[in-house]
PDB file of C-alpha atoms in Angstrom:
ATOM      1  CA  UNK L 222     -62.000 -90.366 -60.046  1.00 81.00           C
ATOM      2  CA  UNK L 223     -65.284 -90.517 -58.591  1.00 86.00           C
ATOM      3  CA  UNK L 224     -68.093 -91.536 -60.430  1.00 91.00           C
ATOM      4  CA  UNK L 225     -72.167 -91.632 -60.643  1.00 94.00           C
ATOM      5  CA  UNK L 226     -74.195 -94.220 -62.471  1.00 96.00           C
ATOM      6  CA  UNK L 227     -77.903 -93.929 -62.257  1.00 95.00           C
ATOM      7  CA  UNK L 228     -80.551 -95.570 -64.761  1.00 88.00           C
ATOM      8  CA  UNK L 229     -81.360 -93.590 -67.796  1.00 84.00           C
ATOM      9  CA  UNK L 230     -84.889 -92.659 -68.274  1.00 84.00           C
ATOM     10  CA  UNK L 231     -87.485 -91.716 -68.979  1.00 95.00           C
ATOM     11  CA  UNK L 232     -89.294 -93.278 -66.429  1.00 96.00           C
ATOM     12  CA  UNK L 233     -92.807 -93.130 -67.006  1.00 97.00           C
ATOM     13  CA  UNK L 234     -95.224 -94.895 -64.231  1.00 97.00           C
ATOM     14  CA  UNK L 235     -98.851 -94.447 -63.209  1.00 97.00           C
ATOM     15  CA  UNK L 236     -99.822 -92.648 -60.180  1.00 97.00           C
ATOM     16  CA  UNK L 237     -99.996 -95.119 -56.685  1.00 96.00           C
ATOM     17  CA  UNK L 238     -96.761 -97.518 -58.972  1.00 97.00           C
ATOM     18  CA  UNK L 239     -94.071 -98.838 -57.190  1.00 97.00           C
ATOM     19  CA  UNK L 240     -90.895 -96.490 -58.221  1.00 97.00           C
ATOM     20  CA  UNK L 241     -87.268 -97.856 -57.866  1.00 97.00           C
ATOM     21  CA  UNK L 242     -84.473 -95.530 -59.510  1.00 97.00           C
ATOM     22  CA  UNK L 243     -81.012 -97.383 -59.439  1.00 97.00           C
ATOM     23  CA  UNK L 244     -78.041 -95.761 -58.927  1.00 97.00           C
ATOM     24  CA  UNK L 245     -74.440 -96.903 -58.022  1.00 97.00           C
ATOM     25  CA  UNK L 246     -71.037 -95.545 -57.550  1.00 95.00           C
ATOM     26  CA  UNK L 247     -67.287 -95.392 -57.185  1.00 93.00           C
ATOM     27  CA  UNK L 248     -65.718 -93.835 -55.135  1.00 89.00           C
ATOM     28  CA  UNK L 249     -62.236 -93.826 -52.848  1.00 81.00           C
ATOM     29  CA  UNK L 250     -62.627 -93.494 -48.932  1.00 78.00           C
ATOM     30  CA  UNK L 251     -65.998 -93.409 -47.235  1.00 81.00           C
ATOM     31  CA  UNK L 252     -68.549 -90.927 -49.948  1.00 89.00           C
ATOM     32  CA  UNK L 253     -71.781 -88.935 -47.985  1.00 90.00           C
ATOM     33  CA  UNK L 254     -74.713 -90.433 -50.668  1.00 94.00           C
ATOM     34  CA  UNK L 255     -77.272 -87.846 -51.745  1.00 94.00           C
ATOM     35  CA  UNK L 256     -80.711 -87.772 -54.390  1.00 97.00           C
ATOM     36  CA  UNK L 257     -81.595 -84.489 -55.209  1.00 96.00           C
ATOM     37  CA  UNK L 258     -84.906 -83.782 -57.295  1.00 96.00           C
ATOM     38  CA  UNK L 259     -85.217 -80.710 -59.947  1.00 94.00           C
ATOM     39  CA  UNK L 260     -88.880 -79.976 -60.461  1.00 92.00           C
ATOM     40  CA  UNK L 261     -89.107 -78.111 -63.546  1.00 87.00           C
ATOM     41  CA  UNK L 262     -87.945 -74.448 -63.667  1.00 82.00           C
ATOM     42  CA  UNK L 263     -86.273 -74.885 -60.296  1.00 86.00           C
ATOM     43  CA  UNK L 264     -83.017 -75.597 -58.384  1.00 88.00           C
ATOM     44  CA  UNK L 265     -82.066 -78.908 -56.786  1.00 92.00           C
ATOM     45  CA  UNK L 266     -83.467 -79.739 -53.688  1.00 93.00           C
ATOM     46  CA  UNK L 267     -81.921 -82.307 -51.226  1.00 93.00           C
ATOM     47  CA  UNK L 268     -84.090 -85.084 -51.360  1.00 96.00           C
ATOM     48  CA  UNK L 269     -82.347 -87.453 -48.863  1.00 96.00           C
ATOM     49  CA  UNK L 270     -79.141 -88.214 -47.637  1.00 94.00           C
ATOM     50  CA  UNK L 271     -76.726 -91.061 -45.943  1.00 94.00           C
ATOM     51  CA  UNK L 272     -73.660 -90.337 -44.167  1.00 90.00           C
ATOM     52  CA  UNK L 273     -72.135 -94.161 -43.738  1.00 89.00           C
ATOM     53  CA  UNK L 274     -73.047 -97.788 -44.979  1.00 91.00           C
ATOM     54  CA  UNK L 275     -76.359 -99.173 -43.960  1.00 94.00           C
ATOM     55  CA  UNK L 276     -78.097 -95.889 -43.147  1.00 95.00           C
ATOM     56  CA  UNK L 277     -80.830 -95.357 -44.358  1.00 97.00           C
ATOM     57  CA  UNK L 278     -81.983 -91.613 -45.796  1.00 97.00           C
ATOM     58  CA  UNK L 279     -85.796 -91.046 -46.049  1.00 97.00           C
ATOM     59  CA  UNK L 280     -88.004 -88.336 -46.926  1.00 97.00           C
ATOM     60  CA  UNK L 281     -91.583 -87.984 -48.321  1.00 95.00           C
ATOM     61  CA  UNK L 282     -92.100 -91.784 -49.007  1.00 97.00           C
ATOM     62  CA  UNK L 283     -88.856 -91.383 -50.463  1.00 98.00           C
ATOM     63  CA  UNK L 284     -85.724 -93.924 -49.377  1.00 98.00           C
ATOM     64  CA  UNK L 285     -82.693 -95.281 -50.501  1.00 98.00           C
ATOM     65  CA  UNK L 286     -80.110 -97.151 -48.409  1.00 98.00           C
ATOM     66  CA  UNK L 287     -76.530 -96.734 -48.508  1.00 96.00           C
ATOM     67  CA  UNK L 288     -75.347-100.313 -49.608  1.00 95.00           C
ATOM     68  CA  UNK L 289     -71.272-100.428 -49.145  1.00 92.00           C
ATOM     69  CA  UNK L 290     -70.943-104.042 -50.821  1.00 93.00           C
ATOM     70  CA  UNK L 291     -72.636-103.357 -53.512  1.00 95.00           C
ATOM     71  CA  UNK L 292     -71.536 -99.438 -53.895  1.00 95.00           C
ATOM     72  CA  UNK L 293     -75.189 -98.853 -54.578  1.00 97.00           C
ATOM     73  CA  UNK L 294     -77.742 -96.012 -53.061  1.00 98.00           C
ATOM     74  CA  UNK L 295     -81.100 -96.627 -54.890  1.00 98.00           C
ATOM     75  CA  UNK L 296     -84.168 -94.929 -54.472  1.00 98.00           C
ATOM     76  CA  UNK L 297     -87.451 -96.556 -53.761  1.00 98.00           C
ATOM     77  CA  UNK L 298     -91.338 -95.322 -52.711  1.00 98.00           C
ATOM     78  CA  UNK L 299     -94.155 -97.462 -53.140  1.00 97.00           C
ATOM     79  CA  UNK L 300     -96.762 -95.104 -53.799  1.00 96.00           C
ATOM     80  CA  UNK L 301     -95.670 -92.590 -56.543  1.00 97.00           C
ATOM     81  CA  UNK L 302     -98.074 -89.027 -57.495  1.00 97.00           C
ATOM     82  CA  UNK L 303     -98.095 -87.104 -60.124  1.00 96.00           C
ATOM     83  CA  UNK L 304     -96.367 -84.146 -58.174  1.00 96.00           C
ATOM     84  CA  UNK L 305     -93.641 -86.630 -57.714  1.00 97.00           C
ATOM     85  CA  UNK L 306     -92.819 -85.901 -61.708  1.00 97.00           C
ATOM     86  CA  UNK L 307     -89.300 -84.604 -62.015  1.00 97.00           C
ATOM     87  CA  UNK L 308     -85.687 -85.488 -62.191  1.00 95.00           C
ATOM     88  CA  UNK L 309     -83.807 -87.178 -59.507  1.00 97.00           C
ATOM     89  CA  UNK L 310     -80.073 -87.129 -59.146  1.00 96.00           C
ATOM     90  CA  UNK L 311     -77.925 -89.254 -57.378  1.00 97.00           C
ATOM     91  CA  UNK L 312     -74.687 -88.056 -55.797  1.00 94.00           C
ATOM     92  CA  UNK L 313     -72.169 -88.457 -53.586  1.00 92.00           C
ATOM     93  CA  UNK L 314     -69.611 -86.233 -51.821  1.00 86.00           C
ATOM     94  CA  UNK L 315     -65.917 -87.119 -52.766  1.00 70.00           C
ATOM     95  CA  UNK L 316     -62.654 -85.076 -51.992  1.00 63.00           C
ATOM     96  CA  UNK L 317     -62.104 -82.058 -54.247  1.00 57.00           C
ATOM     97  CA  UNK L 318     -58.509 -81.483 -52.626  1.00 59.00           C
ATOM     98  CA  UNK L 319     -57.065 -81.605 -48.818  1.00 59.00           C
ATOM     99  CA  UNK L 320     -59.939 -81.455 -46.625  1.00 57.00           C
ATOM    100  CA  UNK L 321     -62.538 -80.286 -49.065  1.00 66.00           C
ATOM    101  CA  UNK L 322     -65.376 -82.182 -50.446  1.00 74.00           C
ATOM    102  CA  UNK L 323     -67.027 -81.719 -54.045  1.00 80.00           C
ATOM    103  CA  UNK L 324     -70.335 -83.313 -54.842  1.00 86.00           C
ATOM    104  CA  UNK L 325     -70.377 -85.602 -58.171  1.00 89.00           C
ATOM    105  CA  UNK L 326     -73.856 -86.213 -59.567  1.00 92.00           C
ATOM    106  CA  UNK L 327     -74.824 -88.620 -61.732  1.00 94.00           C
ATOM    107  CA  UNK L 328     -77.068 -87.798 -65.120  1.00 93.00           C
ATOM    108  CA  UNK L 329     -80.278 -87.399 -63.674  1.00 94.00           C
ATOM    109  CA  UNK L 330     -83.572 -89.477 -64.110  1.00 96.00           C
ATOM    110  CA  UNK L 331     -86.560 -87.691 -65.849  1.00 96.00           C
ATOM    111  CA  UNK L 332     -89.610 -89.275 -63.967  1.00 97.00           C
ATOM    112  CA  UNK L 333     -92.934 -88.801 -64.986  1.00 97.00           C
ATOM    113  CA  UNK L 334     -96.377 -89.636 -63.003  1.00 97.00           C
ATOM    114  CA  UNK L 335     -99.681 -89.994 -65.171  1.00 96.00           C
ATOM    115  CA  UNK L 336    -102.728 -90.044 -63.346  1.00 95.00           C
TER     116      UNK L 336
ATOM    117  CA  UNK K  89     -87.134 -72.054 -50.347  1.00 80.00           C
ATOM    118  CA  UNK K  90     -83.202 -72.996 -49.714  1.00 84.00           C
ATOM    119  CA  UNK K  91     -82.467 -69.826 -48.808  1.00 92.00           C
ATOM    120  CA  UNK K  92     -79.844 -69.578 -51.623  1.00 96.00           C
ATOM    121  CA  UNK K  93     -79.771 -66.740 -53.809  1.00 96.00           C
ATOM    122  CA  UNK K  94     -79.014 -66.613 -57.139  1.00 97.00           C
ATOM    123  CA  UNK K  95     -79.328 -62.858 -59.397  1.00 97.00           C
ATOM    124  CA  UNK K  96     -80.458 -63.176 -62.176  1.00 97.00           C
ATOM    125  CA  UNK K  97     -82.524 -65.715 -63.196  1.00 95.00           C
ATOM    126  CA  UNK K  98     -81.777 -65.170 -66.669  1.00 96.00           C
ATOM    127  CA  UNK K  99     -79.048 -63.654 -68.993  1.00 97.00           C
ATOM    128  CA  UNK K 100     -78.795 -63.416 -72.703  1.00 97.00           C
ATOM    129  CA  UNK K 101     -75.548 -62.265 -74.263  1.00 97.00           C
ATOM    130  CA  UNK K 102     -73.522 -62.295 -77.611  1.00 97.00           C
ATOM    131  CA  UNK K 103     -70.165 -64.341 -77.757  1.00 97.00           C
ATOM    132  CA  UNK K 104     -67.389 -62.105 -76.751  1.00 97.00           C
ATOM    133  CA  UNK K 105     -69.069 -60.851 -73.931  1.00 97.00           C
ATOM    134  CA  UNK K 106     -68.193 -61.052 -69.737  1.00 97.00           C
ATOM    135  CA  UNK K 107     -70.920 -61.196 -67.329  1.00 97.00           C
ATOM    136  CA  UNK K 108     -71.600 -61.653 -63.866  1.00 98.00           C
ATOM    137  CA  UNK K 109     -73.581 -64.398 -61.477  1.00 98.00           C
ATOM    138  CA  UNK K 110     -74.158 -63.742 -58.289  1.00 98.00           C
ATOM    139  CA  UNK K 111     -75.200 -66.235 -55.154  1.00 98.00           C
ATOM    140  CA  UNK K 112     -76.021 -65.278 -51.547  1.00 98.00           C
ATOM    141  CA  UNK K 113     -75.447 -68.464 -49.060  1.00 97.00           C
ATOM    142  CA  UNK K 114     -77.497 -69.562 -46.513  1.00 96.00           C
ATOM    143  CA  UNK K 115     -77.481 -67.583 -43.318  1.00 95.00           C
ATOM    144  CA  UNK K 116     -74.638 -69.292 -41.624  1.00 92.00           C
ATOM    145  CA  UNK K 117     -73.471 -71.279 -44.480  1.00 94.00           C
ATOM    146  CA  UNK K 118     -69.290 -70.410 -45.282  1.00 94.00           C
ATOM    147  CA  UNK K 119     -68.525 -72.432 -48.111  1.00 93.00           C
ATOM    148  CA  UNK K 120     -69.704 -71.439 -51.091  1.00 95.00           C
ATOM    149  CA  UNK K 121     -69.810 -73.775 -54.322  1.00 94.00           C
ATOM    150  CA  UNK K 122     -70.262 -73.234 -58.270  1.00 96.00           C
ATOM    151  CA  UNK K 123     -71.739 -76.130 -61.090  1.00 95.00           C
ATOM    152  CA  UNK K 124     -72.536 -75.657 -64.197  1.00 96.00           C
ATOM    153  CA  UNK K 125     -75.337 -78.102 -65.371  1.00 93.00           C
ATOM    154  CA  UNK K 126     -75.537 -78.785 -69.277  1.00 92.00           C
ATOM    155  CA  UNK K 127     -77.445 -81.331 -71.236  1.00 86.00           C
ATOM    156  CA  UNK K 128     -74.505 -82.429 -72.861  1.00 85.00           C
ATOM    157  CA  UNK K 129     -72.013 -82.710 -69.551  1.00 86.00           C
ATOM    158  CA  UNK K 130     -74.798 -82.631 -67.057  1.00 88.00           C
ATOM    159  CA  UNK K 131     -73.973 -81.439 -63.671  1.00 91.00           C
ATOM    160  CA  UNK K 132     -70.345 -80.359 -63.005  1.00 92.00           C
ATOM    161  CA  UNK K 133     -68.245 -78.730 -60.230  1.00 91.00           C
ATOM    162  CA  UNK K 134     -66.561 -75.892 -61.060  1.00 95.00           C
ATOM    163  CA  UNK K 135     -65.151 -74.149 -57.688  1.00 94.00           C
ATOM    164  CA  UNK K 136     -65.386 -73.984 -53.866  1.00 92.00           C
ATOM    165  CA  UNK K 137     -64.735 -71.279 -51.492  1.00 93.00           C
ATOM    166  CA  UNK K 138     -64.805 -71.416 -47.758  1.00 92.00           C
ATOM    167  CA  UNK K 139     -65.378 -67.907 -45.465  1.00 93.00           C
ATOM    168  CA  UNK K 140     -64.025 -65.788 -48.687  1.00 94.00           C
ATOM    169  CA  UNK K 141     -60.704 -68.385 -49.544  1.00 93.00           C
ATOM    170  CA  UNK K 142     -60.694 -70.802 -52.469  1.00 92.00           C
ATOM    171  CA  UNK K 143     -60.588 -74.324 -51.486  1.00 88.00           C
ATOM    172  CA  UNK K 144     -60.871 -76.225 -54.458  1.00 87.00           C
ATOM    173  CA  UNK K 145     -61.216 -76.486 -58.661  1.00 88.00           C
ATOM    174  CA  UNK K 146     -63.173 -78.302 -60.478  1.00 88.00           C
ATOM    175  CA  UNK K 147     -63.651 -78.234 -64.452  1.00 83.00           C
ATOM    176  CA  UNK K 148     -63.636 -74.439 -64.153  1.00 92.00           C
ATOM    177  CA  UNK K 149     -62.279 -72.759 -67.227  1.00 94.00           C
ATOM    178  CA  UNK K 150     -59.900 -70.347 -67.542  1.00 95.00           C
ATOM    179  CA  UNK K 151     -61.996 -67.813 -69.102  1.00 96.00           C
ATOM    180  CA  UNK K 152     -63.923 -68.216 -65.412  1.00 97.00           C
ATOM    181  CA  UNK K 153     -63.247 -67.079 -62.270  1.00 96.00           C
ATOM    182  CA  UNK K 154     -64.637 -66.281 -58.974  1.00 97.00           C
ATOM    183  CA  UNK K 155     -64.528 -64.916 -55.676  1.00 97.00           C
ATOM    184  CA  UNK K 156     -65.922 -65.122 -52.375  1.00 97.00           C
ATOM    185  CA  UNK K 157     -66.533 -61.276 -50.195  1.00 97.00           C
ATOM    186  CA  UNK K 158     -66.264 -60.193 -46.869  1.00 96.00           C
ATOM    187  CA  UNK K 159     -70.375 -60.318 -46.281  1.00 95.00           C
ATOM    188  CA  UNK K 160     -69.596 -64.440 -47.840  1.00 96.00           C
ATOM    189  CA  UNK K 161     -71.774 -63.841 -51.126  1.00 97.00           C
ATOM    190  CA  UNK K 162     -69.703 -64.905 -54.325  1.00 98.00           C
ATOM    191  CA  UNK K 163     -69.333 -63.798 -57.496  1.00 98.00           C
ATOM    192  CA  UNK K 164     -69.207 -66.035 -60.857  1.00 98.00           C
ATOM    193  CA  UNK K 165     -67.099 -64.210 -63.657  1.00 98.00           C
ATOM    194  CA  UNK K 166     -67.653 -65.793 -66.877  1.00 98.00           C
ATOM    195  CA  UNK K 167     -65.837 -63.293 -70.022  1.00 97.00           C
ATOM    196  CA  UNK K 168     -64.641 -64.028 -73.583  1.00 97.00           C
ATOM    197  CA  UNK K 169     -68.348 -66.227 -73.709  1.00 97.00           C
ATOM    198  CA  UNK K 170     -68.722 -68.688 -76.383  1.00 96.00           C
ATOM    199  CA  UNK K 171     -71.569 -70.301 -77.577  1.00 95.00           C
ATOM    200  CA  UNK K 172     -70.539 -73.212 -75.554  1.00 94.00           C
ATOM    201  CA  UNK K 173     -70.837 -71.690 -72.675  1.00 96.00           C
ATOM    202  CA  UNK K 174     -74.753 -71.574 -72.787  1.00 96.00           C
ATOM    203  CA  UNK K 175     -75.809 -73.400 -69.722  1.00 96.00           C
ATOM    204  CA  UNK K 176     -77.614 -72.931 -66.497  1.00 96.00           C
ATOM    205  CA  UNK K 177     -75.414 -72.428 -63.213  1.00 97.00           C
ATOM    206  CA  UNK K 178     -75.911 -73.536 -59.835  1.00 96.00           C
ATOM    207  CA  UNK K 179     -74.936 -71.540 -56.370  1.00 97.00           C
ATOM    208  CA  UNK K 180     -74.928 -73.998 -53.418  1.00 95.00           C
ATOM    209  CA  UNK K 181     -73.659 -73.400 -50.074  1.00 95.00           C
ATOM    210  CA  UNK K 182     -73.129 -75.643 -47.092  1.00 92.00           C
ATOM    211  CA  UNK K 183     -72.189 -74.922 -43.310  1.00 90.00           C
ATOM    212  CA  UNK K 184     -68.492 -75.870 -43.543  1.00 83.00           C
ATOM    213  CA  UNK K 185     -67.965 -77.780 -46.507  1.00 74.00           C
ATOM    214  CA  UNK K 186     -66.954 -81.269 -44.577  1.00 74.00           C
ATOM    215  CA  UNK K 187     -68.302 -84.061 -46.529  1.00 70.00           C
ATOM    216  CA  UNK K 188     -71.559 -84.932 -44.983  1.00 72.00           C
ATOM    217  CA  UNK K 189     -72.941 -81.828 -44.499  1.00 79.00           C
ATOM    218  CA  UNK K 190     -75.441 -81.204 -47.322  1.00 84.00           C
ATOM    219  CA  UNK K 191     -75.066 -78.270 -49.997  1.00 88.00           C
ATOM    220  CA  UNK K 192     -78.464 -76.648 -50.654  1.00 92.00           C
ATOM    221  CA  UNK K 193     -79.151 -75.266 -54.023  1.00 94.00           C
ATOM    222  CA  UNK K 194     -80.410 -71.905 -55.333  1.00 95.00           C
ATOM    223  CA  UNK K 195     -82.554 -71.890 -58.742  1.00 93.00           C
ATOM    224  CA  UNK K 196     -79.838 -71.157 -60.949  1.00 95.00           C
ATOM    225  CA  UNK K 197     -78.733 -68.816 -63.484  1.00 97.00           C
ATOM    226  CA  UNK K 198     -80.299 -69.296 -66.850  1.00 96.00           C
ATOM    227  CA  UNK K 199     -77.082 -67.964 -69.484  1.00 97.00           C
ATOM    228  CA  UNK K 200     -78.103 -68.074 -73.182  1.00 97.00           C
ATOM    229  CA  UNK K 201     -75.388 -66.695 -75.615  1.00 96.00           C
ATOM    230  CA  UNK K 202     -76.325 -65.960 -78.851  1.00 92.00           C
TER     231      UNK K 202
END
């Protein structure tokens, strides 16, 4: 079945760092590739998304490019805040049955941003 | 704001006991879709339904079911609870289900069982 791998944390970086979560997958066919972000006390909110290989999703400094060869979808920003603290799931949109789509999410990255 | 809604934010229960989630999709949104997120499973589907049919089944239980009404908000039916079953539970919707539309989230359903 469809599967989610993303780095275990905690990540712990200062504020302005460099942030790279990695995250790969498996999956049959041709997978949508999402990161979602959980700030604490909250629901997931789409972060970014990537429909086919080579796009490239961006939001908020926030990117990750959809990387067929390697089956990986990691997310990158080069200037990280300490709002930016929470945890960041990768997933990816797989067939659930027929025609309908189910999204598997990998176990989530706890990031935290001293200042 | 997703424009998901979830009711309530919280429930506390004994083992034994049923109870009810609710989730009200986006305006527009038909399919409707259920997760449970624990720390020991993490994030998992549980069921899908599309303008009020089910469309597919995740690692739902038996002891859960759902439904999807008329006015397209949905219903999670959790009974014979366990302590197990403790967990926080994610609505999401999306405009038609197809796979690259995104599913937005609501804030969950806190359910502790005691």
């Amino acid at each position: 079945g469809d599967s989610v791998t993303q780095m275990e944390g905690p990540v712990t970086l200062s504020e302005e760092a460099f942030l790279t979560i990695n995250c790969t997958y498996t999956a049959t066919g041709y997978p949508s590739l999402f990161w979602y972000v959980q700030y604490p006390g909250e629901g997931l909110q789409l972060l970014l998304k990537a429909t086919k290989a080579d796009d490239k999703g961006s939001n908020k400094g926030f990117e990750a490019t959809y990387r067929k060869e390697t089956t990986s979808f990691h997310l990158e920003k080069g200037s990280v805040q300490v709002s930016d603290s929470a945890v960041y799931f990768c997933a990816l949109t797989g067939r659930s049955g027929g025609s309908n789509y189910k999204l598997t999410f990998g176990k989530g990255t706890l990031l935290t941003v001293n200042p | 704001d997703s424009g998901v809604t979830q009711t309530p934010k919280h429930l506390i229960t004994a083992t034994g006991q049923r109870v009810t989630l609710r989730c009200s999709p986006r305006s527009g949104d038909l399919s409707v879709y259920w997760y449970q997120q624990s720390l020991d499973q993490g994030l998992q589907f549980l069921i899908q339904y599309y303008n009020g049919e089910e469309r597919a089944k995740g690692n739902i239980l038996e002891r859960f079911s759902a439904q999807q009404f008329p006015d397209l908000h949905s219903e999670l039916n959790l009974s014979s609870l366990e302590l197990g079953d403790s967990a926080l539970y994610f609505c999401a919707s999306s405009v038609d289900g197809l796979n690259n539309q995104p599913q937005h989230f609501g804030d969950g359903t806190r359910l502790s069982i005691l």
